[in-house]
Coordinates of C-alpha atoms and ligand atoms in Angstrom, one line a residue:
M1 CA 95.7 14.8 -213.3
L2 CA 92.6 12.6 -213.2
K3 CA 90.5 12.7 -210.0
L4 CA 87.8 10.2 -209.2
S5 CA 84.9 11.0 -206.9
Y6 CA 81.8 8.8 -206.1
Q7 CA 78.6 8.9 -204.2
P8 CA 75.9 6.3 -203.5
F9 CA 72.3 6.6 -204.6
T10 CA 69.2 4.4 -204.1
L11 CA 67.2 4.2 -207.3
K12 CA 63.5 3.7 -206.4
L13 CA 61.4 1.6 -208.7
K14 CA 57.8 2.5 -209.7
H15 CA 56.7 -1.2 -209.3
V16 CA 58.1 -4.2 -207.5
F17 CA 60.3 -5.9 -210.1
R18 CA 60.0 -9.7 -210.3
I19 CA 61.9 -12.2 -212.3
S20 CA 62.2 -16.0 -211.9
R21 CA 64.8 -15.7 -209.2
G22 CA 63.5 -12.9 -206.9
S23 CA 62.0 -9.5 -206.5
R24 CA 62.9 -5.9 -205.3
S25 CA 61.6 -2.4 -205.1
S26 CA 64.8 -0.4 -205.2
T27 CA 68.3 -0.7 -206.7
P28 CA 71.6 0.6 -205.2
L29 CA 73.7 2.7 -207.5
M30 CA 77.1 4.2 -207.2
L31 CA 77.5 7.5 -209.2
T32 CA 81.0 8.5 -210.3
R33 CA 82.7 11.6 -211.6
I34 CA 86.2 11.9 -213.1
Q35 CA 87.7 15.4 -213.3
F36 CA 90.5 16.6 -215.6
D37 CA 91.5 20.1 -216.4
G38 CA 88.2 21.6 -215.3
V39 CA 86.1 19.1 -217.2
S40 CA 84.0 16.4 -215.6
G41 CA 82.9 13.0 -216.9
Y42 CA 80.1 11.0 -215.2
G43 CA 79.6 7.3 -214.7
E44 CA 77.4 4.9 -212.8
A45 CA 77.3 1.4 -211.3
S46 CA 74.0 -0.4 -210.8
M47 CA 74.1 -3.3 -208.3
P48 CA 70.9 -5.4 -208.2
P49 CA 71.2 -7.3 -204.9
L50 CA 70.7 -10.6 -206.8
Y51 CA 74.3 -10.5 -207.9
G52 CA 75.7 -10.1 -204.4
K53 CA 77.1 -6.6 -204.9
S54 CA 76.1 -3.5 -202.8
I55 CA 77.0 0.1 -202.1
E56 CA 79.5 -1.3 -199.5
S57 CA 81.3 -3.5 -202.0
A58 CA 81.3 -0.8 -204.7
T59 CA 82.7 1.7 -202.1
Q60 CA 85.4 -0.8 -201.2
S61 CA 86.3 -1.4 -204.8
L62 CA 86.4 2.3 -205.8
S63 CA 88.4 3.3 -202.7
K64 CA 91.3 1.3 -204.1
V65 CA 91.3 3.2 -207.5
D66 CA 93.9 5.9 -207.6
L67 CA 94.0 7.7 -210.9
S68 CA 96.4 10.4 -209.8
G69 CA 99.3 8.7 -211.6
F70 CA 97.6 9.0 -215.0
K71 CA 98.3 12.1 -217.0
D72 CA 96.4 11.3 -220.3
P73 CA 92.6 11.1 -220.0
F74 CA 92.5 9.4 -223.4
A75 CA 94.6 6.4 -222.3
I76 CA 91.4 4.5 -221.5
D77 CA 92.8 1.1 -222.4
E78 CA 95.7 1.6 -220.0
I79 CA 93.6 3.0 -217.2
M80 CA 91.0 0.2 -217.4
Q81 CA 93.7 -2.4 -217.5
Y82 CA 94.9 -0.9 -214.2
V83 CA 91.4 -0.7 -212.7
D84 CA 90.6 -4.3 -213.8
G85 CA 93.8 -5.6 -212.2
I86 CA 93.1 -4.2 -208.7
A87 CA 90.8 -7.1 -207.8
T88 CA 88.7 -9.7 -209.6
G89 CA 84.9 -9.2 -209.9
N90 CA 83.2 -5.9 -209.2
S91 CA 82.3 -5.4 -212.9
A92 CA 79.7 -2.7 -212.1
A93 CA 82.1 -0.6 -210.1
K94 CA 84.7 -0.9 -212.9
A95 CA 82.0 0.1 -215.4
S96 CA 81.3 3.3 -213.4
V97 CA 85.0 4.3 -213.9
D98 CA 85.0 3.3 -217.6
I99 CA 81.8 5.3 -218.4
A100 CA 83.1 8.4 -216.6
L101 CA 86.3 8.2 -218.6
H102 CA 84.4 7.9 -221.9
D103 CA 82.1 10.8 -220.9
L104 CA 85.2 12.8 -220.1
A105 CA 87.1 11.8 -223.3
G106 CA 84.0 12.7 -225.4
K107 CA 83.7 16.1 -223.7
L108 CA 87.4 16.9 -224.1
S109 CA 87.3 16.1 -227.8
G110 CA 83.8 17.6 -228.4
K111 CA 82.4 14.3 -229.7
P112 CA 79.6 11.9 -228.7
C113 CA 81.1 8.6 -227.7
Y114 CA 80.0 6.6 -230.8
K115 CA 82.3 8.9 -232.8
L116 CA 85.2 8.1 -230.5
F117 CA 84.5 4.4 -231.5
N118 CA 84.3 5.3 -235.2
L119 CA 80.7 3.9 -235.2
P120 CA 77.8 5.4 -237.1
G121 CA 75.2 7.3 -235.0
V122 CA 71.6 6.1 -234.7
S123 CA 69.2 9.0 -234.2
S124 CA 66.2 6.9 -233.2
I125 CA 66.7 3.6 -231.4
S126 CA 63.7 1.2 -231.0
T127 CA 63.7 -0.4 -227.5
S128 CA 61.6 -3.1 -225.9
K129 CA 59.7 -2.5 -222.7
T130 CA 60.1 -5.1 -220.0
I131 CA 57.0 -6.8 -218.5
S132 CA 58.2 -8.5 -215.3
I133 CA 56.5 -11.4 -213.5
D134 CA 53.3 -10.4 -211.7
S135 CA 49.6 -11.3 -211.4
L136 CA 47.9 -11.8 -214.7
D137 CA 45.7 -8.7 -214.1
I138 CA 48.8 -6.5 -213.6
I139 CA 50.5 -8.0 -216.6
R140 CA 47.5 -7.2 -218.7
E141 CA 47.5 -3.6 -217.4
R142 CA 51.3 -3.1 -217.9
T143 CA 51.0 -4.5 -221.5
I144 CA 48.3 -2.0 -222.3
Q145 CA 50.5 0.8 -220.8
A146 CA 53.4 -0.3 -223.1
K147 CA 51.6 -0.1 -226.4
A148 CA 53.8 2.6 -227.8
F149 CA 56.8 0.3 -227.7
P150 CA 57.8 -1.7 -230.8
F151 CA 58.7 -4.8 -228.7
L152 CA 57.8 -6.2 -225.3
K153 CA 60.4 -8.2 -223.3
V154 CA 58.5 -10.7 -221.2
K155 CA 60.0 -12.3 -218.1
L156 CA 59.1 -16.0 -218.0
G157 CA 60.5 -19.1 -216.1
T158 CA 57.4 -19.5 -213.9
D159 CA 54.8 -22.3 -213.7
Q160 CA 52.4 -19.8 -215.4
D161 CA 54.4 -19.1 -218.6
H162 CA 51.5 -20.1 -220.9
A163 CA 49.0 -18.0 -219.0
I164 CA 51.3 -15.0 -219.1
I165 CA 51.7 -15.1 -222.9
K166 CA 47.9 -15.7 -223.4
T167 CA 47.1 -12.7 -221.2
I168 CA 49.5 -10.5 -223.2
R169 CA 48.1 -11.8 -226.5
E170 CA 44.5 -10.9 -225.4
V171 CA 45.5 -7.2 -225.5
S172 CA 48.6 -6.9 -227.8
N173 CA 50.1 -8.1 -231.1
Q174 CA 53.5 -6.6 -230.4
P175 CA 56.5 -8.9 -231.2
L176 CA 58.0 -10.4 -228.0
F177 CA 61.4 -11.0 -226.6
I178 CA 61.3 -13.7 -224.0
D179 CA 63.7 -13.8 -221.0
A180 CA 63.5 -17.0 -218.9
N181 CA 66.3 -15.9 -216.6
Q182 CA 67.6 -19.5 -216.3
G183 CA 64.1 -20.6 -215.2
W184 CA 63.8 -23.7 -217.3
K185 CA 65.6 -26.7 -215.8
D186 CA 64.7 -29.5 -218.2
K187 CA 66.1 -29.4 -221.8
S188 CA 63.1 -31.2 -223.4
Q189 CA 60.7 -28.9 -221.6
A190 CA 62.7 -25.9 -222.7
L191 CA 62.5 -27.1 -226.3
E192 CA 58.8 -27.6 -226.0
N193 CA 58.4 -24.1 -224.5
I194 CA 60.4 -22.5 -227.3
S195 CA 58.4 -24.4 -230.0
W196 CA 55.2 -23.1 -228.5
L197 CA 56.5 -19.6 -228.1
K198 CA 57.5 -19.5 -231.8
E199 CA 53.8 -19.7 -232.6
Q200 CA 53.0 -16.8 -230.3
G201 CA 55.0 -14.1 -232.2
V202 CA 58.2 -14.4 -230.3
I203 CA 61.5 -13.2 -231.8
F204 CA 64.1 -14.8 -229.5
I205 CA 64.6 -16.4 -226.1
E206 CA 67.1 -15.1 -223.6
Q207 CA 68.9 -17.4 -221.2
P208 CA 66.4 -20.3 -221.1
M209 CA 68.5 -22.6 -218.8
P210 CA 70.9 -22.2 -215.8
V211 CA 74.4 -21.1 -216.5
A212 CA 75.8 -24.4 -215.2
M213 CA 73.8 -26.5 -217.6
E214 CA 76.2 -26.2 -220.5
D215 CA 75.6 -29.7 -222.0
E216 CA 71.9 -29.1 -222.0
M217 CA 72.3 -25.7 -223.7
A218 CA 74.6 -27.2 -226.3
W219 CA 71.9 -29.8 -227.0
L220 CA 69.2 -27.2 -227.2
K221 CA 70.9 -24.7 -229.5
P222 CA 70.8 -26.5 -232.8
K223 CA 67.2 -27.8 -232.2
S224 CA 65.7 -24.5 -231.2
P225 CA 63.3 -23.0 -233.7
L226 CA 64.0 -19.5 -232.3
P227 CA 67.4 -17.8 -231.7
I228 CA 68.7 -18.2 -228.2
V229 CA 70.6 -15.3 -226.5
G230 CA 73.0 -15.7 -223.6
D231 CA 72.7 -13.2 -220.8
E232 CA 73.8 -14.6 -217.4
S233 CA 76.2 -16.9 -219.2
I234 CA 77.9 -14.0 -220.9
Q235 CA 79.5 -11.6 -218.5
R236 CA 82.8 -10.5 -220.1
L237 CA 84.9 -10.8 -223.2
K238 CA 86.3 -14.2 -222.3
D239 CA 82.7 -15.6 -222.3
V240 CA 82.2 -14.6 -225.9
E241 CA 84.9 -17.0 -227.0
R242 CA 82.7 -20.0 -226.4
A243 CA 79.3 -18.3 -226.8
D244 CA 78.6 -19.9 -230.1
E245 CA 78.6 -23.4 -228.5
F246 CA 75.4 -22.5 -226.7
F247 CA 73.8 -19.4 -228.2
H248 CA 72.9 -17.7 -231.4
G249 CA 73.5 -14.3 -229.8
I250 CA 74.7 -12.5 -226.7
N251 CA 73.3 -9.8 -224.4
I252 CA 75.8 -7.1 -223.6
K253 CA 75.1 -5.0 -220.5
L254 CA 77.7 -2.3 -219.5
V255 CA 77.5 -3.3 -215.8
K256 CA 78.6 -6.9 -216.8
S257 CA 81.2 -5.9 -219.4
T258 CA 83.0 -3.4 -217.1
G259 CA 81.8 -0.6 -219.4
L260 CA 82.1 0.6 -223.0
N261 CA 85.7 -0.3 -223.6
E262 CA 85.2 -4.1 -223.1
G263 CA 81.6 -3.9 -224.2
L264 CA 82.8 -2.7 -227.6
Q265 CA 85.4 -5.5 -227.9
M266 CA 82.6 -8.0 -227.0
A267 CA 80.4 -6.6 -229.7
K268 CA 83.2 -6.8 -232.3
L269 CA 84.0 -10.4 -231.4
A270 CA 80.4 -11.4 -231.4
K271 CA 80.0 -9.9 -234.9
K272 CA 83.1 -11.7 -236.1
K273 CA 81.7 -15.0 -234.8
G274 CA 78.4 -14.4 -236.6
L275 CA 76.5 -14.0 -233.3
K276 CA 73.5 -11.7 -233.0
L277 CA 73.9 -8.8 -230.6
M278 CA 71.5 -7.6 -228.0
L279 CA 72.1 -4.5 -225.8
G280 CA 70.5 -4.8 -222.4
C281 CA 70.4 -3.1 -219.0
M282 CA 69.6 -3.3 -215.3
S283 CA 67.5 -0.9 -213.3
E284 CA 69.6 2.1 -214.1
S285 CA 69.6 5.9 -214.3
S286 CA 69.8 7.8 -217.6
C287 CA 73.6 7.7 -217.1
L288 CA 74.1 4.0 -217.9
I289 CA 71.3 4.0 -220.4
S290 CA 72.7 7.0 -222.4
A291 CA 76.1 5.4 -222.4
A292 CA 74.8 2.1 -223.8
T293 CA 73.1 3.9 -226.8
H294 CA 76.6 4.6 -228.3
L295 CA 76.9 0.9 -229.2
A296 CA 73.4 0.8 -230.8
S297 CA 74.5 0.7 -234.4
M298 CA 76.1 -2.7 -233.8
A299 CA 73.0 -4.2 -232.1
D300 CA 70.3 -6.4 -233.6
W301 CA 67.9 -6.0 -230.6
I302 CA 67.8 -3.3 -227.9
D303 CA 66.4 -3.5 -224.5
L304 CA 67.3 -0.2 -222.8
D305 CA 64.3 0.7 -220.6
G306 CA 65.9 0.5 -217.2
N307 CA 65.5 4.2 -216.5
L308 CA 61.8 4.3 -217.4
G309 CA 60.6 2.3 -214.4
V310 CA 62.1 4.5 -211.7
T311 CA 60.7 7.5 -209.7
N312 CA 63.9 9.3 -208.8
N313 CA 66.2 9.3 -211.9
P314 CA 69.1 11.5 -210.8
Y315 CA 70.1 12.5 -214.4
L316 CA 68.6 13.8 -217.6
G317 CA 70.1 12.1 -220.7
I318 CA 69.0 10.5 -223.9
E319 CA 65.3 10.5 -223.8
T320 CA 62.8 7.8 -224.7
K321 CA 59.7 8.9 -226.8
E322 CA 57.1 6.5 -228.1
G323 CA 59.3 3.5 -227.6
K324 CA 62.4 5.1 -229.1
L325 CA 65.5 6.5 -227.6
I326 CA 66.2 9.8 -229.3
S327 CA 69.9 10.6 -229.6
N328 CA 70.9 14.2 -228.5
D329 CA 74.4 14.1 -230.0
L330 CA 76.0 15.9 -227.0
P331 CA 79.7 15.3 -226.4
G332 CA 80.4 12.4 -224.2
I333 CA 77.6 9.9 -223.2
G334 CA 74.8 12.4 -223.7
L335 CA 73.8 13.6 -220.2
I336 CA 72.2 17.1 -220.0
N337 CA 73.8 19.4 -217.4
P338 CA 75.0 16.5 -215.1
E339 CA 77.0 19.1 -213.1
A340 CA 73.8 20.4 -211.6
S341 CA 72.5 16.9 -210.8
W342 CA 75.8 16.0 -209.1
E343 CA 75.8 19.1 -206.9
K344 CA 72.2 18.6 -205.9
L345 CA 72.9 14.9 -204.9
Q346 CA 75.8 16.0 -202.8
S347 CA 73.7 18.4 -200.9
L348 CA 71.0 15.7 -200.1
Ligands
LIG1 MG1 68.2 -11.3 -219.1

C-alpha cells in the first residue's frame, strides 16, 4: 500500500530575487514522501508567491490525495491521472507526488529515473546561472561571481535593459540566455530589443511578451533574429500543441508540468514538433533540481540553478561543480540519504 506524507519548509534565498514582476527573499516549499514496502520516495513542490500558491493551498491539495487504494507503485500513469483529476490547478503540489513516485519506482527497481524513461544518461550537464534584476553594481559583482558557468541567464524587462547588458559585457564574454518574463509590452520594441541583443552574444530570448498577447507573439516569431522560448505561456502538455505558433522552443519546469511524467510527454511532443527544449526551475531544493536532470539528454538548453541561491537546502542531491551538474547515478532521482534529512526536518 502506498502512503503519502508531507511537510512544509521555507527555503531562504541568499539574495533578494527580482524579476520584472516582483521580488522575494524566501520561497515556500512542500516536501513529500511516499512509502511502499519499507522503501521511501521523495518529492517537492515549490510555490513562488507570484503564482498565487502557498503552503496552505498545497496542504489543502495534498490532503485530498489518498493513495491507499493503489497497490502497484509502478502504475504512475494511473496514479497521476487520479491526482490530476482531484481538482484543477495546483501543478506544483501534483508534481511533488509525481516526483516522489518516480523516486520510489527508481529505488524499487534499482535504477536512476532516466533509465526508467529509456533515456541516455548525461554525466555532466552544463547549466546557466541566473542574474536577477538589481543595481548595476550588484549585477556586475554577481556576474564576476558566476564566471565558472558556461552560460548566464539574465533577467530583463526593465527600463534599464541596455545598461544591464552593457554592465555584464564589461566583465564577461559568457554567452547569455535572456528572460524578459513578459516584460516587453510593444511588439516593435520587442523586435528592436531582440535585434540589439543578437549583437551582444545572446543565444535565445525567453517569454518576451505577456501571455495574453498571442497576436503580437505570432507576429514577432518569424521576424525574430534569435530563437524565442515560451515559459509562462507553456504550463502543461496542452500548451505544447500550439507552442509553434508563437515560439521556437519551450521551457519545461517540473512544477509547471505536474512532474516528470507529463514533463517527459511535453519534451517528446516538443521534439516531434521541431521545437527547441529548455529545462528550467524555480527557487528549489536539490530534490526538484535532481529530478529535472533525468530529462537532460532531451534538452538543448539547461537552467537548473535554483538550489544554488539558497542558504538552507534541506537535501543533498546531484551536485553542481564549475557550472556543471554531475550525475551520481543513484537509484531514483539522485538524493543522497534523504531519510536523514526528512527525519531532521520533522524534529525541527
Ligand atoms: Mg522564465
